[in-house]
Short mmCIF file of C-alpha atoms in Angstrom, two decimals:
data_model
loop_
_atom_site.label_atom_id
_atom_site.label_comp_id
_atom_site.label_asym_id
_atom_site.label_seq_id
_atom_site.Cartn_x
_atom_site.Cartn_y
_atom_site.Cartn_z
CA MET O 28 -91.11 -24.15 51.59
CA GLY O 29 -90.60 -23.53 55.27
CA PRO O 30 -91.92 -25.69 58.09
CA PHE O 31 -95.53 -25.23 59.10
CA HIS O 32 -94.57 -23.90 62.52
CA GLY O 33 -91.91 -21.56 61.18
CA GLU O 34 -91.98 -18.22 59.39
CA ARG O 35 -94.24 -18.07 56.34
CA GLU O 36 -92.21 -18.20 53.10
CA TRP O 37 -94.21 -16.70 50.28
CA VAL O 38 -94.14 -18.18 46.81
CA TYR O 39 -94.00 -15.59 44.02
CA ALA O 40 -94.87 -17.66 40.98
CA GLN O 41 -93.86 -16.18 37.64
CA ASP O 42 -96.25 -16.24 34.71
CA VAL O 43 -95.64 -18.87 32.04
CA ARG O 44 -97.21 -19.94 28.76
CA GLY O 45 -97.03 -23.23 26.89
CA LYS O 46 -98.95 -26.31 25.81
CA TYR O 47 -99.57 -27.57 29.34
CA HIS O 48 -100.76 -24.12 30.39
CA THR O 49 -103.22 -24.26 27.48
CA ILE O 50 -104.46 -27.71 28.52
CA HIS O 51 -104.92 -26.46 32.06
CA ARG O 52 -106.86 -23.43 30.84
CA ILE O 53 -109.20 -25.65 28.81
CA SER O 54 -109.90 -28.02 31.71
CA ALA O 55 -110.28 -25.12 34.14
CA SER O 56 -112.69 -23.34 31.78
CA LEU O 57 -114.90 -26.43 31.55
CA LEU O 58 -114.92 -26.76 35.35
CA HIS O 59 -115.78 -23.09 35.79
CA VAL O 60 -118.64 -23.37 33.30
CA TRP O 61 -120.03 -26.27 35.32
CA LEU O 62 -119.52 -24.39 38.61
CA PHE O 63 -121.17 -21.16 37.51
CA VAL O 64 -123.78 -22.47 35.07
CA GLY O 65 -124.53 -25.94 36.43
CA PRO O 66 -126.64 -24.85 39.45
CA TRP O 67 -128.95 -22.85 37.17
CA LEU O 68 -129.66 -25.62 34.65
CA MET O 69 -133.09 -27.22 34.82
CA LEU O 70 -134.54 -30.37 33.25
CA ASP O 71 -138.32 -30.75 33.08
CA GLY O 72 -138.72 -28.14 35.80
CA ARG O 73 -136.21 -29.75 38.18
CA PRO O 74 -132.51 -29.07 38.82
CA LEU O 75 -130.14 -30.84 36.48
CA PHE O 76 -127.89 -31.65 39.44
CA ARG O 77 -128.43 -30.72 43.06
CA PHE O 78 -128.10 -32.10 46.59
CA GLU O 79 -131.12 -30.89 48.56
CA LEU O 80 -130.18 -31.54 52.17
CA ASP O 81 -133.45 -30.31 53.68
CA THR O 82 -135.55 -32.73 51.59
CA ARG O 83 -132.80 -35.39 51.52
CA ARG O 84 -133.04 -35.66 47.75
CA ILE O 85 -130.44 -35.74 45.00
CA TYR O 86 -131.36 -34.60 41.50
CA ALA O 87 -129.02 -36.01 38.89
CA PHE O 88 -129.63 -35.65 35.16
CA GLY O 89 -133.34 -36.41 35.23
CA GLN O 90 -133.23 -38.94 38.08
CA ILE O 91 -134.34 -38.35 41.66
CA PHE O 92 -132.63 -40.17 44.52
CA THR O 93 -133.61 -40.21 48.18
CA ALA O 94 -132.23 -41.59 51.44
CA GLN O 95 -133.55 -45.02 50.45
CA ASP O 96 -130.97 -45.02 47.65
CA GLY O 97 -128.16 -45.06 50.19
CA VAL O 98 -126.52 -48.09 48.59
CA LEU O 99 -126.32 -46.31 45.25
CA ILE O 100 -124.89 -43.18 46.87
CA MET O 101 -122.28 -45.27 48.68
CA LEU O 102 -121.34 -47.06 45.45
CA SER O 103 -121.00 -43.72 43.67
CA ALA O 104 -118.58 -42.49 46.34
CA LEU O 105 -116.66 -45.75 46.05
CA LEU O 106 -116.55 -45.30 42.26
CA ALA O 107 -114.99 -41.86 42.65
CA ALA O 108 -112.36 -43.22 45.07
CA VAL O 109 -111.42 -46.23 42.94
CA ALA O 110 -111.33 -44.09 39.78
CA LEU O 111 -108.92 -41.75 41.57
CA PHE O 112 -106.72 -44.72 42.52
CA PHE O 113 -106.81 -46.13 38.98
CA PHE O 114 -105.95 -42.91 37.16
CA THR O 115 -103.32 -41.99 39.76
CA SER O 116 -101.57 -45.33 39.22
CA LEU O 117 -101.36 -44.55 35.50
CA PHE O 118 -101.06 -40.78 35.22
CA GLY O 119 -99.93 -39.62 38.64
CA ARG O 120 -101.31 -36.39 40.07
CA LEU O 121 -103.12 -35.07 37.01
CA TRP O 122 -106.12 -34.48 39.32
CA CYS O 123 -104.05 -32.02 41.33
CA GLY O 124 -102.66 -30.21 38.34
CA TYR O 125 -105.72 -29.92 36.15
CA THR O 126 -109.00 -30.50 38.03
CA CYS O 127 -108.53 -29.97 41.79
CA PRO O 128 -110.41 -26.79 42.87
CA GLN O 129 -107.46 -25.70 45.01
CA SER O 130 -104.95 -25.65 42.15
CA VAL O 131 -107.49 -24.49 39.57
CA PHE O 132 -108.49 -21.47 41.66
CA ILE O 133 -104.92 -20.54 42.58
CA ILE O 134 -103.61 -20.76 39.02
CA ASN O 135 -106.65 -19.12 37.38
CA TRP O 136 -107.67 -16.55 40.00
CA VAL O 137 -105.02 -15.89 42.64
CA LEU O 138 -101.92 -15.67 40.45
CA PRO O 139 -103.52 -13.56 37.65
CA ILE O 140 -105.09 -11.15 40.16
CA GLU O 141 -101.75 -10.68 41.92
CA GLN O 142 -99.96 -10.10 38.66
CA PHE O 143 -102.59 -7.63 37.45
CA ILE O 144 -102.65 -5.57 40.68
CA GLU O 145 -99.12 -5.94 42.07
CA GLY O 146 -97.12 -6.63 38.92
CA ASP O 147 -94.96 -9.54 37.87
CA ARG O 148 -92.78 -11.65 40.15
CA GLY O 149 -89.83 -9.26 40.15
CA GLU O 150 -91.94 -6.22 40.91
CA ARG O 151 -93.73 -7.98 43.78
CA LEU O 152 -90.42 -9.05 45.29
CA ARG O 153 -89.05 -5.50 45.10
CA ARG O 154 -92.19 -4.03 46.68
CA ASP O 155 -92.15 -6.48 49.59
CA LYS O 156 -88.45 -5.86 50.27
CA LYS O 157 -89.11 -2.13 50.60
CA GLY O 158 -91.44 -2.78 53.53
CA VAL O 159 -94.70 -1.03 54.33
CA ARG O 160 -95.46 1.78 51.90
CA TRP O 161 -98.65 3.48 50.80
CA SER O 162 -98.55 2.09 47.26
CA THR O 163 -97.83 -1.43 48.50
CA THR O 164 -100.56 -1.27 51.16
CA PHE O 165 -103.08 0.08 48.64
CA ARG O 166 -102.31 -2.65 46.12
CA LYS O 167 -102.51 -5.40 48.72
CA GLY O 168 -105.78 -4.02 50.05
CA LEU O 169 -107.19 -3.95 46.52
CA LYS O 170 -105.95 -7.51 46.01
CA PHE O 171 -107.65 -8.71 49.19
CA LEU O 172 -110.91 -7.06 48.12
CA ALA O 173 -110.66 -8.93 44.83
CA PHE O 174 -109.98 -12.17 46.70
CA ALA O 175 -113.05 -11.58 48.90
CA ALA O 176 -115.26 -10.97 45.85
CA ILE O 177 -113.98 -14.08 44.11
CA ALA O 178 -114.38 -16.14 47.29
CA LEU O 179 -118.01 -14.99 47.58
CA ALA O 180 -118.75 -15.74 43.93
CA LEU O 181 -117.17 -19.20 44.08
CA SER O 182 -118.84 -20.07 47.39
CA GLY O 183 -122.23 -18.87 46.19
CA SER O 184 -121.95 -20.87 42.99
CA PHE O 185 -120.91 -23.93 44.97
CA MET O 186 -123.86 -23.47 47.33
CA GLY O 187 -126.10 -23.48 44.26
CA PHE O 188 -125.59 -27.25 44.08
CA PHE O 189 -127.34 -27.51 47.47
CA VAL O 190 -129.78 -24.59 47.49
CA ASP O 191 -131.79 -23.07 44.66
CA PRO O 192 -129.51 -20.22 43.46
CA ARG O 193 -132.56 -18.13 42.54
CA VAL O 194 -133.55 -18.17 46.20
CA LEU O 195 -130.00 -17.86 47.51
CA TRP O 196 -129.02 -14.79 45.49
CA THR O 197 -132.32 -12.96 46.09
CA GLY O 198 -132.15 -13.16 49.88
CA GLY O 199 -134.84 -15.81 50.29
CA ALA O 200 -132.69 -18.63 51.69
CA SER O 201 -132.56 -19.60 55.35
CA THR O 202 -130.22 -18.20 57.96
CA ALA O 203 -128.42 -21.54 58.05
CA ASN O 204 -127.76 -21.31 54.29
CA TYR O 205 -126.23 -17.86 54.58
CA THR O 206 -124.19 -18.97 57.58
CA VAL O 207 -122.72 -21.78 55.50
CA LEU O 208 -122.14 -19.33 52.63
CA ALA O 209 -120.28 -16.98 54.97
CA PHE O 210 -118.20 -19.88 56.30
CA PHE O 211 -117.09 -21.02 52.83
CA THR O 212 -116.45 -17.44 51.71
CA THR O 213 -114.20 -16.88 54.71
CA LEU O 214 -112.50 -20.22 54.17
CA TRP O 215 -111.67 -19.48 50.53
CA PHE O 216 -110.57 -15.92 51.33
CA VAL O 217 -108.11 -17.15 53.97
CA ASP O 218 -106.92 -19.79 51.53
CA PHE O 219 -106.36 -17.28 48.72
CA ALA O 220 -104.83 -14.61 50.94
CA TRP O 221 -102.56 -16.77 53.07
CA PHE O 222 -102.83 -20.56 53.10
CA ARG O 223 -102.55 -21.38 49.38
CA GLU O 224 -100.06 -24.16 48.64
CA GLN O 225 -99.84 -25.00 52.34
CA ALA O 226 -103.30 -26.59 52.07
CA CYS O 227 -101.79 -29.16 49.70
CA ASN O 228 -98.57 -29.57 51.63
CA TYR O 229 -100.02 -29.97 55.12
CA LEU O 230 -103.77 -30.70 54.95
CA CYS O 231 -104.55 -32.68 51.81
CA PRO O 232 -104.12 -36.43 52.42
CA TYR O 233 -103.81 -37.17 48.71
CA ALA O 234 -100.18 -36.09 48.60
CA ARG O 235 -99.43 -38.52 51.42
CA PHE O 236 -101.03 -41.68 50.08
CA GLN O 237 -100.21 -41.08 46.42
CA SER O 238 -96.81 -42.73 46.93
CA VAL O 239 -98.69 -45.95 47.72
CA LEU O 240 -100.64 -45.68 44.45
CA MET O 241 -97.69 -44.83 42.21
CA ASP O 242 -94.72 -46.86 41.02
CA GLU O 243 -91.80 -46.46 38.62
CA GLU O 244 -94.14 -46.73 35.64
CA THR O 245 -96.52 -43.96 36.70
CA LEU O 246 -96.55 -40.83 34.56
CA THR O 247 -95.18 -37.79 36.41
CA VAL O 248 -93.47 -34.49 35.67
CA ALA O 249 -89.78 -35.35 35.75
CA TYR O 250 -86.40 -33.75 35.17
CA ASP O 251 -84.07 -35.62 32.85
CA MET O 252 -80.88 -35.74 34.90
CA ASN O 253 -79.06 -37.74 32.24
CA ARG O 254 -79.28 -34.78 29.87
CA GLY O 255 -79.41 -31.98 32.41
CA GLU O 256 -76.47 -32.72 34.66
CA PRO O 257 -73.94 -31.34 35.24
CA ARG O 258 -75.54 -27.93 34.99
CA GLN O 259 -73.84 -25.15 33.07
CA LYS O 260 -74.52 -21.63 34.24
CA GLY O 261 -75.37 -19.35 31.36
CA LYS O 262 -75.36 -20.15 27.65
CA LEU O 263 -74.54 -23.54 26.21
CA ALA O 264 -72.11 -24.28 23.49
CA LYS O 265 -73.90 -25.38 20.34
CA GLY O 266 -74.84 -29.04 20.48
CA GLU O 267 -74.62 -29.36 24.23
CA ASP O 268 -77.81 -30.30 26.03
CA HIS O 269 -77.24 -29.51 29.68
CA CYS O 270 -79.30 -27.46 32.15
CA VAL O 271 -78.24 -23.81 32.02
CA ASP O 272 -79.34 -23.38 35.65
CA CYS O 273 -81.61 -20.48 34.73
CA ASN O 274 -83.96 -21.37 37.61
CA ARG O 275 -86.98 -20.69 35.42
CA CYS O 276 -88.59 -24.02 36.33
CA VAL O 277 -88.42 -23.00 39.98
CA VAL O 278 -89.80 -19.47 39.76
CA VAL O 279 -92.91 -20.55 37.80
CA CYS O 280 -93.81 -23.32 40.28
CA PRO O 281 -96.93 -22.43 42.33
CA THR O 282 -95.63 -24.50 45.27
CA GLY O 283 -92.05 -23.16 45.13
CA ILE O 284 -90.23 -26.48 44.65
CA ASP O 285 -87.31 -27.34 42.39
CA ILE O 286 -88.34 -30.16 40.06
CA ARG O 287 -84.64 -30.92 39.51
CA ASP O 288 -84.50 -32.33 43.05
CA GLY O 289 -86.64 -35.28 41.96
CA PHE O 290 -90.10 -36.45 42.96
CA GLN O 291 -91.64 -34.37 45.78
CA LEU O 292 -94.97 -34.58 47.57
CA GLU O 293 -95.55 -30.86 47.01
CA CYS O 294 -95.58 -31.23 43.20
CA TRP O 295 -99.00 -30.70 41.58
CA SER O 296 -97.91 -32.11 38.20
CA CYS O 297 -99.37 -28.99 36.60
CA GLY O 298 -96.64 -28.89 33.93
CA ARG O 299 -95.75 -25.21 34.41
CA CYS O 300 -92.09 -26.12 34.91
CA ALA O 301 -92.18 -28.18 31.69
CA ASP O 302 -93.56 -25.18 29.78
CA ALA O 303 -90.82 -22.95 31.25
CA CYS O 304 -88.01 -25.37 30.39
CA GLU O 305 -89.39 -25.95 26.90
CA ASP O 306 -89.31 -22.20 26.33
CA VAL O 307 -85.69 -21.91 27.53
CA MET O 308 -84.38 -25.01 25.76
CA GLY O 309 -86.18 -23.98 22.60
CA ARG O 310 -83.80 -21.04 22.33
CA PHE O 311 -81.00 -23.59 21.93
CA ASP O 312 -83.01 -25.76 19.53
CA LEU O 313 -83.09 -28.46 22.20
CA PRO O 314 -85.98 -30.43 23.69
CA SER O 315 -87.14 -29.63 27.21
CA LEU O 316 -85.31 -31.19 30.13
CA VAL O 317 -88.58 -31.30 32.10
CA TYR O 318 -91.49 -33.29 30.71
CA TYR O 319 -94.09 -35.91 31.53
CA SER O 320 -92.35 -39.25 31.79
CA THR O 321 -91.95 -42.28 34.03
CA GLU O 322 -89.05 -43.34 36.18
CA ALA O 323 -88.73 -46.47 34.08
CA GLU O 324 -88.53 -44.46 30.86
CA LEU O 325 -85.86 -42.17 32.28
CA GLU O 326 -83.84 -45.28 33.16
CA GLY O 327 -84.13 -46.59 29.61
CA LYS O 328 -86.79 -49.19 30.39
CA THR O 329 -90.16 -49.75 28.76
CA THR O 330 -93.24 -48.36 30.48
CA ARG O 331 -96.04 -50.91 30.83
CA TRP O 332 -99.50 -49.43 30.97
CA LEU O 333 -101.02 -52.83 31.69
CA ARG O 334 -99.40 -54.05 34.88
CA PRO O 335 -100.68 -55.80 38.04
CA ARG O 336 -101.39 -52.59 39.96
CA SER O 337 -103.35 -50.89 37.17
CA LEU O 338 -105.16 -54.13 36.25
CA LEU O 339 -106.22 -54.60 39.88
CA TYR O 340 -107.62 -51.07 40.08
CA ALA O 341 -109.30 -51.51 36.68
CA SER O 342 -110.95 -54.75 37.85
CA VAL O 343 -112.28 -53.14 41.01
CA LEU O 344 -113.44 -50.14 38.98
CA ALA O 345 -115.29 -52.40 36.53
CA ALA O 346 -116.90 -54.29 39.41
CA VAL O 347 -118.14 -51.06 41.00
CA VAL O 348 -119.51 -49.83 37.66
CA ALA O 349 -121.29 -53.17 37.20
CA ALA O 350 -122.75 -52.94 40.71
CA ILE O 351 -124.02 -49.40 40.09
CA THR O 352 -125.53 -50.49 36.76
CA GLY O 353 -127.26 -53.39 38.46
CA VAL O 354 -128.63 -51.28 41.29
CA ILE O 355 -129.99 -48.71 38.83
CA ALA O 356 -131.54 -51.43 36.66
CA LEU O 357 -133.27 -53.04 39.66
CA ARG O 358 -134.21 -49.76 41.29
CA ASP O 359 -137.90 -49.29 41.99
CA PRO O 360 -139.59 -46.68 39.77
CA PHE O 361 -140.90 -44.96 42.91
CA GLN O 362 -140.68 -45.56 46.65
CA ALA O 363 -143.30 -47.14 48.88
CA THR O 364 -143.18 -48.30 52.49
CA VAL O 365 -145.95 -50.01 54.48
CA ASN O 366 -146.36 -49.81 58.25
CA ARG O 367 -149.11 -51.16 60.45
CA ALA O 368 -151.39 -48.47 61.83
CA PRO O 369 -150.65 -47.89 65.52
CA GLY O 370 -153.13 -49.10 68.09
CA SER O 371 -153.95 -52.73 67.25
CA LEU O 372 -152.77 -55.76 65.31
CA PHE O 373 -156.22 -56.67 63.99
CA VAL O 374 -159.94 -56.11 64.53
CA VAL O 375 -162.78 -58.65 64.12
CA ASP O 376 -165.76 -56.88 62.57
CA ASP O 377 -169.43 -57.69 63.34
CA ASP O 378 -169.67 -59.89 60.23
CA GLY O 379 -166.79 -62.06 61.45
CA TRP O 380 -164.24 -60.73 58.96
CA THR O 381 -160.75 -59.83 60.21
CA ARG O 382 -159.54 -56.32 59.50
CA ASN O 383 -155.95 -55.03 59.43
CA THR O 384 -155.16 -51.36 58.88
CA PHE O 385 -151.90 -50.14 57.34
CA LEU O 386 -150.36 -46.83 56.39
CA VAL O 387 -148.73 -46.78 52.93
CA HIS O 388 -146.20 -44.01 52.41
CA ILE O 389 -145.56 -43.23 48.73
CA VAL O 390 -142.80 -40.98 47.39
CA ASN O 391 -142.98 -40.20 43.69
CA THR O 392 -139.32 -40.18 42.64
CA GLN O 393 -140.30 -40.31 38.98
CA PRO O 394 -139.75 -37.23 36.80
CA THR O 395 -143.45 -37.16 35.89
CA GLU O 396 -146.80 -37.10 37.68
CA GLY O 397 -148.14 -40.47 38.82
CA THR O 398 -151.56 -41.96 39.62
CA PHE O 399 -151.08 -44.49 42.39
CA THR O 400 -153.40 -47.38 43.26
CA ILE O 401 -152.98 -50.06 45.92
CA ASP O 402 -153.82 -53.76 45.78
CA VAL O 403 -153.09 -56.76 48.02
CA GLU O 404 -152.06 -60.30 47.11
CA GLY O 405 -151.67 -63.39 49.28
CA ILE O 406 -155.20 -64.05 50.60
CA ASP O 407 -158.08 -65.17 48.37
CA GLY O 408 -161.20 -63.01 48.36
CA VAL O 409 -159.58 -60.22 50.35
CA GLU O 410 -161.30 -56.83 50.47
CA VAL O 411 -159.03 -53.84 49.92
CA THR O 412 -159.96 -50.25 50.69
CA ALA O 413 -157.43 -47.58 49.72
CA PRO O 414 -158.01 -44.27 47.96
CA GLU O 415 -156.29 -43.51 44.67
CA ARG O 416 -153.69 -40.77 44.87
CA ILE O 417 -152.30 -38.49 42.18
CA LEU O 418 -148.82 -37.24 43.08
CA ALA O 419 -146.66 -34.75 41.24
CA SER O 420 -142.98 -35.47 40.76
CA THR O 421 -141.11 -35.44 44.13
CA ALA O 422 -144.44 -35.29 46.01
CA GLU O 423 -145.26 -37.78 48.76
CA ALA O 424 -148.34 -38.92 50.65
CA THR O 425 -149.43 -41.40 53.32
CA VAL O 426 -152.42 -43.47 52.21
CA PRO O 427 -154.57 -45.50 54.68
CA LEU O 428 -155.01 -49.11 53.60
CA VAL O 429 -157.72 -51.36 55.09
CA VAL O 430 -157.49 -55.09 54.36
CA ARG O 431 -160.36 -57.44 55.30
CA ALA O 432 -160.37 -61.24 55.01
CA ALA O 433 -163.19 -63.79 55.50
CA PRO O 434 -162.81 -66.35 58.34
CA GLY O 435 -162.29 -69.29 55.96
CA SER O 436 -159.62 -67.62 53.83
CA TYR O 437 -156.79 -68.20 56.31
CA THR O 438 -155.63 -70.94 58.65
CA SER O 439 -152.71 -69.26 60.37
CA ARG O 440 -152.40 -66.49 62.94
CA THR O 441 -149.88 -64.67 60.74
CA VAL O 442 -150.39 -64.67 56.99
CA PRO O 443 -147.75 -63.19 54.65
CA ILE O 444 -149.25 -60.83 52.09
CA THR O 445 -147.86 -58.44 49.46
CA VAL O 446 -148.99 -54.86 49.06
CA GLN O 447 -148.77 -53.82 45.42
CA VAL O 448 -148.45 -50.07 44.82
CA LYS O 449 -149.01 -49.34 41.13
CA ASP O 450 -148.67 -46.44 38.76
CA GLY O 451 -149.81 -47.62 35.36
CA ASP O 452 -147.57 -50.51 34.33
CA ARG O 453 -145.00 -49.67 37.03
CA SER O 454 -145.34 -51.25 40.44
CA VAL O 455 -143.55 -51.73 43.76
CA ALA O 456 -144.21 -54.83 45.88
CA VAL O 457 -143.90 -54.52 49.67
CA PRO O 458 -144.15 -57.72 51.78
CA VAL O 459 -146.03 -57.40 55.09
CA THR O 460 -148.03 -59.71 57.36
CA PHE O 461 -151.78 -59.99 57.96
CA LYS O 462 -152.71 -60.80 61.57
CA THR O 463 -155.79 -62.95 62.31
CA GLN O 464 -157.71 -64.55 65.22
CA ALA O 465 -156.75 -68.07 64.17
CA LYS O 466 -155.06 -70.23 66.79
CA GLU O 467 -151.41 -71.16 66.38
CA GLY O 468 -151.07 -74.36 64.37
CA GLY O 469 -154.29 -73.80 62.39
#
């Protein structure tokens, strides 16, 4: 890899097969199924999972969340961060190698497309060394067209988690939606065509702070120097187990590093080098020199999976999960807010009763239709006038609420009351105050 400000050094990754490649293909296939199919899935007439920014709603597996669920959304983001810390402390950068969109797209789209159109690593190197030629220009142009199509498909599928894909792909979305789509398509195209591994090396912060999360007992892709060094160029004598310096682990690396140089921030831990070395060493009936291990294991020590760092992350993770569980358990079945009608605090009617007028805003976040009624508690003999409202799922309405109290039912200028918004056996209590003409002190 060259410096960011220097001349671009292209990485021509060679194709490789093996058990880690198979694991990567399985995880990548599951992620692609979710990316391409997930936005289209519906549950009871609503999206299975979608962030609707215009309505400020999140649909998640039958539940509907709004801006009032900000605490839950914050806890969910914290859960993702702590989970990343916890699993990184144990298994290193498996996120980068097997689930990060950047590495998944490069390994499953960019590299296969290049190999299909321009040939294998050796052929691509020979073409580029010959300079600008018609065949090379044609192949690269065809490759860029393929990159643009893939970038559009991926961006459109991703946008489906924010906008109804049925509307997006039929031209019915807003100009802002298509502007965002164009932005992400351009971003991915530039990434596929030029930026690639540089996004991980220079932009992604994960590679920088992972060293804080990892220790000598963290699982990483490692080269066994005890068995591999000194290297022997060419074939080994039978029974010897040294590196033959074939460079295969280097040429298959999508970031262009040499795993034999030790731990490097550019490493994705994708295991491609381990597959390559296993293939080469297998020809000598020897185990691979590159494999998933820990620094402690390579030094002959025992790897502890339960250690202070991992236990700390696990404790925080458990606490966040408990907090999310508690918030969901105590979450109101629907949302209701009560505000005093603008214009006056109270009105004394001709019969001497005191009247307060409120506006009750109801948002039906339940997955089913609801019939909402309003009642008031806190003052004996109070008269309540509020129309019943039937709201479909995700619908909302503002209901006028008039509360009247007789002169002898209160002794204070400000009386705390509770507005009960009910839908069958489900209810939400909202505390407010009832203003009266009583003098301070009774």
